Coordinates of N, CA and C in Angstrom, one line a residue:
M1 N 7.8 19.8 -14.5 CA 8.3 18.4 -14.2 C 8.7 17.8 -15.5
T2 N 9.8 17.0 -15.4 CA 10.2 16.3 -16.6 C 10.3 14.8 -16.3
K3 N 10.5 14.0 -17.4 CA 10.5 12.6 -17.1 C 11.7 11.9 -17.8
P4 N 12.9 12.2 -17.3 CA 14.0 11.5 -17.9 C 13.8 10.0 -17.5
R5 N 14.4 9.1 -18.3 CA 14.2 7.6 -18.0 C 14.7 7.3 -16.6
D6 N 15.8 7.7 -16.2 CA 16.5 7.2 -15.0 C 16.5 8.3 -13.8
S7 N 15.6 9.3 -13.9 CA 15.6 10.3 -12.9 C 14.3 11.0 -12.8
I8 N 14.0 11.6 -11.6 CA 12.8 12.4 -11.4 C 13.2 13.8 -10.8
A9 N 12.7 14.8 -11.5 CA 12.9 16.1 -10.9 C 11.6 16.6 -10.3
H10 N 11.6 16.7 -9.0 CA 10.4 17.2 -8.3 C 10.9 18.0 -7.0
K11 N 10.3 19.1 -6.7 CA 10.8 19.8 -5.6 C 10.6 19.1 -4.3
E12 N 9.6 18.3 -4.1 CA 9.2 17.7 -2.9 C 9.8 16.2 -2.8
R13 N 10.6 16.0 -1.8 CA 11.2 14.8 -1.6 C 10.2 13.6 -1.4
H14 N 9.2 13.9 -0.5 CA 8.2 12.9 -0.2 C 7.4 12.5 -1.4
I15 N 7.3 13.3 -2.5 CA 6.7 12.9 -3.7 C 7.5 11.9 -4.5
I16 N 8.8 12.2 -4.5 CA 9.8 11.3 -5.2 C 9.7 9.9 -4.5
L17 N 9.6 9.9 -3.2 CA 9.6 8.6 -2.5 C 8.2 7.9 -2.7
L18 N 7.1 8.7 -2.7 CA 5.8 8.1 -3.1 C 5.9 7.5 -4.5
M19 N 6.5 8.1 -5.5 CA 6.6 7.5 -6.8 C 7.5 6.4 -6.9
A20 N 8.5 6.3 -6.0 CA 9.4 5.2 -6.0 C 8.6 4.0 -5.4
C21 N 7.8 4.1 -4.4 CA 7.0 3.1 -3.9 C 6.0 2.6 -4.9
Y22 N 5.4 3.6 -5.6 CA 4.4 3.2 -6.7 C 5.1 2.4 -7.8
A23 N 6.3 2.9 -8.2 CA 7.0 2.1 -9.3 C 7.4 0.8 -8.9
L24 N 7.6 0.6 -7.6 CA 8.0 -0.7 -7.1 C 6.9 -1.7 -6.7
G25 N 5.6 -1.3 -7.0 CA 4.5 -2.1 -6.8 C 3.7 -1.8 -5.6
G26 N 4.0 -0.6 -4.9 CA 3.3 -0.3 -3.7 C 1.9 0.0 -3.7
S27 N 1.3 -0.1 -4.9 CA -0.2 0.1 -5.0 C -1.0 -1.2 -4.7
K28 N -0.2 -2.3 -4.7 CA -0.9 -3.6 -4.3 C -0.2 -4.4 -3.4
N29 N 1.2 -4.2 -3.1 CA 2.0 -4.9 -2.2 C 2.8 -4.0 -1.3
S30 N 3.3 -4.6 -0.2 CA 4.2 -3.8 0.7 C 5.6 -3.8 0.1
V31 N 6.2 -2.6 0.2 CA 7.6 -2.4 -0.4 C 8.5 -2.0 0.8
H32 N 9.7 -2.7 0.9 CA 10.6 -2.4 2.0 C 11.2 -0.9 1.8
S33 N 11.4 -0.3 3.0 CA 12.0 1.0 3.0 C 13.3 1.2 2.2
E34 N 14.1 0.2 2.4 CA 15.4 0.3 1.7 C 15.2 0.2 0.1
D35 N 14.3 -0.5 -0.4 CA 14.0 -0.5 -1.8 C 13.6 0.8 -2.3
I36 N 12.7 1.4 -1.5 CA 12.1 2.7 -1.9 C 13.3 3.7 -1.8
M37 N 14.0 3.7 -0.8 CA 15.1 4.7 -0.7 C 16.2 4.5 -1.8
N38 N 16.5 3.3 -2.1 CA 17.5 3.1 -3.1 C 16.9 3.7 -4.6
K39 N 15.7 3.3 -4.8 CA 15.1 3.8 -6.0 C 15.1 5.3 -6.1
A40 N 14.6 6.0 -5.0 CA 14.6 7.5 -5.0 C 16.0 8.1 -5.1
F41 N 17.0 7.4 -4.4 CA 18.3 7.9 -4.5 C 18.9 7.8 -6.0
Q42 N 18.6 6.6 -6.6 CA 19.0 6.5 -8.0 C 18.4 7.6 -8.9
W43 N 17.2 7.9 -8.7 CA 16.4 8.9 -9.4 C 17.0 10.3 -9.2
N44 N 17.3 10.6 -8.0 CA 17.7 12.0 -7.7 C 18.7 12.1 -6.5
K45 N 20.0 11.9 -7.0 CA 21.1 11.9 -6.0 C 21.3 13.3 -5.4
E46 N 20.9 14.4 -6.1 CA 21.1 15.7 -5.6 C 20.2 16.0 -4.3
K47 N 19.0 15.5 -4.3 CA 18.2 15.6 -3.2 C 18.4 14.6 -2.0
F48 N 18.9 13.4 -2.3 CA 19.1 12.3 -1.4 C 20.5 11.9 -1.1
G49 N 21.5 12.6 -1.8 CA 22.8 12.3 -1.5 C 23.4 13.3 -0.5
W50 N 24.8 13.0 0.0 CA 25.4 13.9 0.8 C 25.8 15.2 -0.1
R51 N 26.0 16.3 0.7 CA 26.3 17.6 0.0 C 27.7 17.7 -0.5
K52 N 28.7 17.2 0.3 CA 30.0 17.3 0.0 C 30.3 16.4 -1.4
Q53 N 31.1 17.0 -2.2 CA 31.4 16.4 -3.5 C 32.0 15.0 -3.3
T54 N 32.8 14.9 -2.3 CA 33.4 13.6 -2.0 C 32.4 12.4 -1.9
Y55 N 31.3 12.8 -1.2 CA 30.4 11.8 -0.8 C 29.0 11.8 -1.5
K56 N 29.0 12.6 -2.6 CA 27.7 12.8 -3.3 C 27.0 11.6 -3.9
N57 N 27.8 10.6 -4.1 CA 27.3 9.4 -4.7 C 26.9 8.3 -3.6
Y58 N 26.8 8.7 -2.4 CA 26.4 7.9 -1.3 C 25.0 8.5 -0.7
P59 N 24.1 7.6 -0.4 CA 22.7 8.0 0.0 C 22.8 8.6 1.5
N60 N 22.1 9.6 1.6 CA 21.9 10.2 3.0 C 20.6 9.7 3.5
T61 N 20.6 8.8 4.6 CA 19.4 8.2 5.0 C 18.4 9.2 5.7
L62 N 18.9 10.3 6.2 CA 18.0 11.2 6.9 C 17.0 11.8 6.1
P63 N 17.2 12.5 4.9 CA 16.2 13.0 4.1 C 15.3 11.9 3.5
L64 N 15.9 10.7 3.3 CA 15.1 9.6 2.8 C 14.0 9.1 3.9
S65 N 14.5 9.0 5.0 CA 13.5 8.5 6.1 C 12.5 9.6 6.4
Q66 N 13.0 10.8 6.4 CA 12.1 11.9 6.7 C 11.1 12.1 5.6
G67 N 11.5 11.8 4.4 CA 10.5 11.9 3.3 C 9.4 10.8 3.4
L68 N 9.8 9.6 3.8 CA 8.8 8.6 4.0 C 7.8 8.9 5.0
F69 N 8.3 9.4 6.2 CA 7.4 9.8 7.3 C 6.5 11.0 6.9
K70 N 7.0 11.9 6.0 CA 6.2 13.1 5.6 C 5.1 12.6 4.7
A71 N 5.5 11.5 3.8 CA 4.4 11.0 2.9 C 3.3 10.4 3.8
R72 N 3.7 9.7 4.8 CA 2.8 9.1 5.8 C 1.9 10.1 6.4
K73 N 2.6 11.2 6.9 CA 1.9 12.3 7.6 C 0.8 12.9 6.7
Y74 N 1.1 12.9 5.4 CA 0.1 13.6 4.5 C -0.9 12.5 4.0
G75 N -0.8 11.3 4.4 CA -1.8 10.3 4.1 C -1.6 9.7 2.7
L76 N -0.3 9.8 2.2 CA 0.0 9.2 0.8 C 0.5 7.8 1.0
L77 N 1.2 7.5 2.0 CA 1.8 6.1 2.3 C 1.4 5.7 3.6
K78 N 1.3 4.4 3.7 CA 1.0 3.8 5.0 C 2.1 2.8 5.2
G79 N 2.7 2.8 6.4 CA 3.7 1.8 6.7 C 4.7 2.1 7.9
T80 N 5.8 1.4 7.9 CA 6.7 1.5 9.1 C 8.1 1.4 8.5
Y81 N 9.1 2.1 9.1 CA 10.4 2.0 8.8 C 11.1 1.4 9.9
D82 N 11.6 0.2 9.8 CA 12.3 -0.6 10.8 C 13.5 -1.2 10.4
Q83 N 14.7 -0.6 10.8 CA 16.0 -1.0 10.4 C 16.4 -2.4 10.9
Q84 N 15.8 -2.8 12.0 CA 16.2 -3.9 12.8 C 15.5 -5.2 12.3
F85 N 14.1 -5.1 12.1 CA 13.3 -6.2 11.7 C 12.6 -6.0 10.4
L86 N 13.2 -6.6 9.3 CA 12.6 -6.4 7.9 C 11.2 -6.9 7.9
S87 N 10.8 -7.8 8.7 CA 9.4 -8.4 8.6 C 8.4 -7.3 9.1
K88 N 8.9 -6.4 9.8 CA 8.0 -5.3 10.3 C 8.1 -4.0 9.4
D89 N 9.0 -4.0 8.5 CA 9.2 -2.8 7.7 C 8.5 -2.9 6.4
G90 N 8.0 -1.9 5.9 CA 7.2 -1.9 4.6 C 6.2 -0.8 4.4
W91 N 6.0 -0.4 3.2 CA 5.1 0.7 2.8 C 4.2 0.3 1.7
T92 N 2.9 0.8 1.8 CA 2.0 0.7 0.6 C 1.3 2.1 0.4
L93 N 0.8 2.3 -0.8 CA 0.1 3.6 -1.1 C -1.2 3.5 -0.5
T94 N -1.7 4.6 0.1 CA -3.1 4.7 0.5 C -3.9 5.0 -0.8
D95 N -5.2 5.1 -0.6 CA -6.1 5.5 -1.8 C -5.6 6.9 -2.2
K96 N -5.4 7.8 -1.3 CA -5.0 9.1 -1.6 C -3.7 9.2 -2.3
G97 N -2.8 8.3 -1.9 CA -1.5 8.2 -2.4 C -1.5 7.6 -3.9
L98 N -2.4 6.6 -4.0 CA -2.6 6.1 -5.4 C -3.1 7.1 -6.3
E99 N -4.1 7.8 -5.8 CA -4.6 8.9 -6.7 C -3.6 9.9 -7.1
K100 N -2.8 10.3 -6.2 CA -1.7 11.2 -6.4 C -0.6 10.7 -7.4
A101 N -0.3 9.4 -7.1 CA 0.8 8.7 -8.0 C 0.2 8.6 -9.4
E102 N -1.0 8.2 -9.6 CA -1.6 8.1 -10.9 C -1.6 9.4 -11.7
S103 N -1.8 10.5 -11.0 CA -1.8 11.7 -11.5 C -0.4 12.2 -12.1
L104 N 0.6 11.6 -11.4 CA 2.0 11.9 -11.7 C 2.7 10.8 -12.5
S105 N 1.9 9.8 -13.0 CA 2.4 8.6 -13.5 C 3.4 8.9 -14.8
S106 N 3.2 10.0 -15.4 CA 4.0 10.3 -16.5 C 5.5 10.6 -16.2
L107 N 5.7 10.7 -14.8 CA 7.0 11.0 -14.3 C 7.9 9.7 -14.4
V108 N 7.3 8.6 -14.4 CA 8.1 7.3 -14.1 C 7.8 6.3 -15.3
N109 N 8.7 5.4 -15.4 CA 8.5 4.3 -16.3 C 8.2 3.1 -15.5
I110 N 6.9 2.7 -15.5 CA 6.5 1.6 -14.5 C 6.0 0.4 -15.5
K111 N 6.4 -0.8 -15.1 CA 6.0 -2.0 -15.8 C 4.6 -2.2 -15.5
T112 N 3.9 -2.8 -16.5 CA 2.5 -3.2 -16.4 C 2.3 -4.1 -15.2
S113 N 3.2 -5.0 -15.0 CA 3.1 -6.0 -13.9 C 3.0 -5.3 -12.6
K114 N 3.5 -4.1 -12.4 CA 3.4 -3.4 -11.2 C 2.1 -2.8 -10.9
K115 N 1.2 -2.8 -12.0 CA 0.0 -2.1 -11.8 C -1.2 -3.1 -11.9
T116 N -0.9 -4.2 -12.6 CA -2.0 -5.3 -12.8 C -1.9 -6.4 -11.8
L117 N -3.0 -7.1 -11.5 CA -3.0 -8.2 -10.6 C -2.3 -9.4 -11.1
S118 N -1.6 -10.1 -10.2 CA -1.1 -11.4 -10.6 C -2.2 -12.5 -10.6
Q119 N -1.8 -13.7 -11.1 CA -2.8 -14.8 -11.2 C -3.3 -15.2 -9.8
F120 N -2.4 -15.1 -8.8 CA -2.7 -15.4 -7.4 C -3.8 -14.4 -6.9
Q121 N -3.5 -13.1 -7.1 CA -4.3 -12.1 -6.6 C -5.7 -12.2 -7.2
R122 N -5.8 -12.4 -8.5 CA -7.1 -12.6 -9.1 C -7.8 -13.8 -8.6
K123 N -7.1 -14.9 -8.2 CA -7.7 -16.0 -7.7 C -8.3 -15.8 -6.2
V124 N -7.6 -15.0 -5.5 CA -8.0 -14.6 -4.2 C -9.4 -13.8 -4.2
L125 N -9.4 -12.9 -5.3 CA -10.6 -12.0 -5.4 C -11.9 -13.0 -5.9
S126 N -11.5 -13.9 -6.8 CA -12.5 -14.8 -7.3 C -13.1 -15.7 -6.2
E127 N -12.3 -16.2 -5.3 CA -12.7 -17.1 -4.2 C -13.4 -16.2 -3.1
F128 N -13.0 -15.0 -3.0 CA -13.7 -14.2 -2.0 C -15.1 -13.9 -2.4
K129 N -15.4 -13.5 -3.7 CA -16.7 -13.1 -4.0 C -17.6 -14.3 -4.2
K130 N -17.0 -15.5 -4.4 CA -17.9 -16.7 -4.5 C -18.2 -17.4 -3.2
H131 N -17.6 -17.0 -2.1 CA -17.7 -17.8 -0.9 C -19.2 -17.7 -0.4
K132 N -19.7 -18.9 0.0 CA -21.1 -19.2 0.4 C -21.5 -18.2 1.6
N133 N -20.5 -17.8 2.4 CA -20.9 -17.0 3.6 C -21.5 -15.7 3.2
F134 N -21.1 -15.2 2.1 CA -21.6 -13.8 1.7 C -23.1 -13.9 1.2
E135 N -23.6 -15.1 1.2 CA -25.1 -15.2 0.9 C -25.9 -14.8 2.2
L136 N -25.2 -14.8 3.4 CA -25.9 -14.3 4.5 C -26.0 -12.8 4.5
K137 N -27.1 -12.3 5.1 CA -27.4 -10.9 5.0 C -27.5 -10.3 6.5
G138 N -27.1 -9.0 6.5 CA -27.3 -8.2 7.7 C -26.7 -8.9 8.9
K139 N -27.4 -8.9 10.0 CA -26.7 -9.4 11.2 C -26.5 -10.9 11.3
D140 N -27.0 -11.6 10.3 CA -26.7 -13.0 10.2 C -25.3 -13.3 9.7
F141 N -24.7 -12.2 9.2 CA -23.3 -12.3 8.7 C -22.4 -11.8 9.9
T142 N -21.7 -12.6 10.6 CA -20.9 -12.2 11.7 C -19.4 -12.2 11.3
I143 N -18.7 -11.6 12.3 CA -17.2 -11.6 12.1 C -16.6 -12.9 11.9
Y144 N -17.3 -14.0 12.5 CA -16.8 -15.4 12.4 C -17.0 -15.9 10.9
H145 N -18.1 -15.4 10.3 CA -18.3 -15.8 8.9 C -17.3 -15.2 8.1
L146 N -17.0 -13.9 8.3 CA -15.9 -13.2 7.6 C -14.6 -13.9 7.7
A147 N -14.2 -14.1 8.9 CA -12.9 -14.9 9.2 C -12.9 -16.2 8.4
D148 N -14.0 -16.9 8.5 CA -14.1 -18.2 7.8 C -13.9 -18.1 6.2
A149 N -14.6 -17.0 5.7 CA -14.4 -16.7 4.2 C -13.0 -16.4 3.8
L150 N -12.3 -15.9 4.8 CA -10.8 -15.6 4.5 C -9.8 -16.7 5.0
N151 N -10.4 -17.7 5.6 CA -9.6 -18.8 6.3 C -8.6 -18.2 7.2
I152 N -9.0 -17.3 8.0 CA -8.1 -16.7 9.0 C -8.9 -16.8 10.4
S153 N -8.1 -17.1 11.3 CA -8.7 -17.1 12.7 C -9.1 -15.8 13.2
V154 N -10.3 -15.7 13.8 CA -10.8 -14.4 14.3 C -10.0 -13.8 15.4
N155 N -9.1 -14.7 16.0 CA -8.2 -14.2 17.0 C -6.9 -13.5 16.4
N156 N -6.8 -13.7 15.1 CA -5.6 -13.0 14.4 C -6.1 -11.8 13.8
L157 N -6.4 -10.7 14.6 CA -7.0 -9.5 14.0 C -6.0 -8.7 13.1
P158 N -4.7 -8.7 13.4 CA -3.8 -8.0 12.5 C -3.8 -8.6 11.1
L159 N -3.8 -9.9 11.0 CA -3.8 -10.5 9.6 C -5.2 -10.4 9.0
L160 N -6.3 -10.4 9.8 CA -7.7 -10.2 9.3 C -7.8 -8.8 8.7
N161 N -7.3 -7.9 9.4 CA -7.4 -6.4 8.9 C -6.5 -6.2 7.6
S162 N -5.3 -6.7 7.7 CA -4.4 -6.5 6.5 C -4.9 -7.2 5.3
T163 N -5.5 -8.4 5.5 CA -6.0 -9.2 4.3 C -7.1 -8.5 3.6
I164 N -8.1 -8.0 4.5 CA -9.3 -7.2 3.9 C -8.8 -6.0 3.1
I165 N -7.8 -5.3 3.7 CA -7.3 -4.1 3.0 C -6.7 -4.4 1.7
K166 N -5.9 -5.5 1.7 CA -5.3 -6.0 0.4 C -6.3 -6.3 -0.7
I167 N -7.3 -7.0 -0.2 CA -8.4 -7.5 -1.1 C -9.1 -6.2 -1.6
Y168 N -9.4 -5.3 -0.8 CA -10.0 -4.1 -1.1 C -9.2 -3.3 -2.2
R169 N -7.8 -3.2 -1.9 CA -7.0 -2.5 -2.9 C -6.9 -3.2 -4.2
W170 N -6.9 -4.5 -4.1 CA -6.8 -5.4 -5.4 C -8.1 -5.2 -6.2
A171 N -9.2 -5.1 -5.5 CA -10.4 -5.0 -6.2 C -10.5 -3.6 -6.9
K172 N -10.0 -2.6 -6.2 CA -10.0 -1.2 -6.8 C -9.1 -1.2 -8.0
I173 N -7.9 -1.8 -8.0 CA -7.0 -1.8 -9.0 C -7.7 -2.4 -10.3
S174 N -8.4 -3.5 -10.1 CA -9.0 -4.3 -11.2 C -10.4 -3.9 -11.4
D175 N -10.9 -2.9 -10.6 CA -12.2 -2.4 -10.8 C -13.3 -3.5 -10.7
D176 N -13.0 -4.4 -9.7 CA -14.0 -5.5 -9.4 C -15.1 -5.0 -8.5
Q177 N -16.2 -4.6 -9.1 CA -17.3 -3.9 -8.4 C -18.0 -5.0 -7.4
K178 N -18.0 -6.3 -7.8 CA -18.7 -7.2 -7.0 C -18.0 -7.3 -5.6
V179 N -16.7 -7.4 -5.7 CA -15.9 -7.4 -4.4 C -16.1 -6.2 -3.5
L180 N -16.0 -5.1 -4.3 CA -16.1 -3.8 -3.6 C -17.5 -3.7 -2.9
D181 N -18.5 -4.1 -3.6 CA -19.9 -4.1 -3.1 C -20.0 -5.0 -1.8
L182 N -19.3 -6.2 -1.9 CA -19.5 -7.1 -0.7 C -18.7 -6.4 0.5
I183 N -17.6 -5.8 0.2 CA -16.9 -5.2 1.3 C -17.7 -4.1 1.9
N184 N -18.4 -3.3 1.0 CA -19.2 -2.2 1.5 C -20.4 -2.6 2.3
K185 N -21.1 -3.7 1.7 CA -22.4 -4.1 2.3 C -22.1 -5.1 3.6
N186 N -21.2 -5.9 3.4 CA -21.0 -7.0 4.5 C -20.0 -6.7 5.5
I187 N -19.2 -5.6 5.3 CA -18.0 -5.2 6.3 C -18.3 -3.7 6.8
K188 N -18.3 -2.8 5.8 CA -18.3 -1.4 6.2 C -19.6 -1.0 6.9
K189 N -20.7 -1.6 6.5 CA -22.0 -1.3 7.0 C -22.3 -2.0 8.3
Q190 N -21.4 -2.9 8.7 CA -21.6 -3.7 10.0 C -20.9 -2.9 11.1
K191 N -21.7 -2.2 11.8 CA -21.1 -1.4 12.9 C -20.4 -2.3 14.0
S192 N -21.0 -3.4 14.1 CA -20.4 -4.3 15.2 C -19.0 -4.8 14.8
F193 N -18.6 -4.7 13.6 CA -17.3 -5.1 13.1 C -16.2 -4.1 13.5
K194 N -16.6 -2.9 13.8 CA -15.6 -1.9 14.1 C -14.6 -2.2 15.1
K195 N -15.0 -2.9 16.3 CA -14.1 -3.2 17.3 C -13.2 -4.3 17.0
Y196 N -13.4 -5.1 15.9 CA -12.5 -6.0 15.4 C -11.6 -5.5 14.2
L197 N -12.2 -4.7 13.5 CA -11.5 -4.2 12.2 C -11.2 -2.7 12.2
K198 N -10.5 -2.2 13.2 CA -10.2 -0.8 13.4 C -9.4 -0.3 12.3
E199 N -8.4 -1.0 11.8 CA -7.6 -0.7 10.7 C -8.4 -0.6 9.4
V200 N -9.2 -1.6 9.2 CA -10.1 -1.6 8.0 C -10.9 -0.4 7.9
F201 N -11.6 -0.1 9.0 CA -12.5 1.1 9.0 C -11.8 2.4 8.9
T202 N -10.6 2.4 9.3 CA -9.7 3.7 9.2 C -9.2 3.8 7.8
E203 N -8.8 2.7 7.1 CA -8.2 2.7 5.8 C -9.2 2.8 4.6
I204 N -10.4 2.1 4.8 CA -11.3 2.1 3.7 C -12.7 2.6 4.0

């Protein structure tokens, strides 16, 4: 493998797409399919362009979309490709994907800002670990206390799940052991939470 500044040579399309998502900040935020596809196409037109010489400078969406779904199949990316509704479209790296991307990080030029937390993200982590509800232990800490700590309605389970996963990912990136311990002790060890946090228990 080589690392030209503006290209990536790799035999697997889904790995190029994984690295595109990584380079665009997918380790901590959701990245639109079109942005990932555009980056991958810029890096490697031979694999993602049309075969005819006349059209080689145009992206072929079939191998691009197939590569995204393959990365998801292998547990490297998590997300959805939705051409009609951008609000539903987006991809993030899984823990497995982040580990793989980090091992191949020499392939890409990635800005530090794409790997480090923003001031807002650091503030979220700080407020999370300082919340008084986490002083409750065991069964005294209910799903309602968790929802209150995140300022999210317990009826909005999709947002509750996605927010916890984001906080977990940000904590891993910044190596915030206190937040990781809180998630492990107050969420992952609470079996009664599984019916509310199916996505959380699957992802982390």
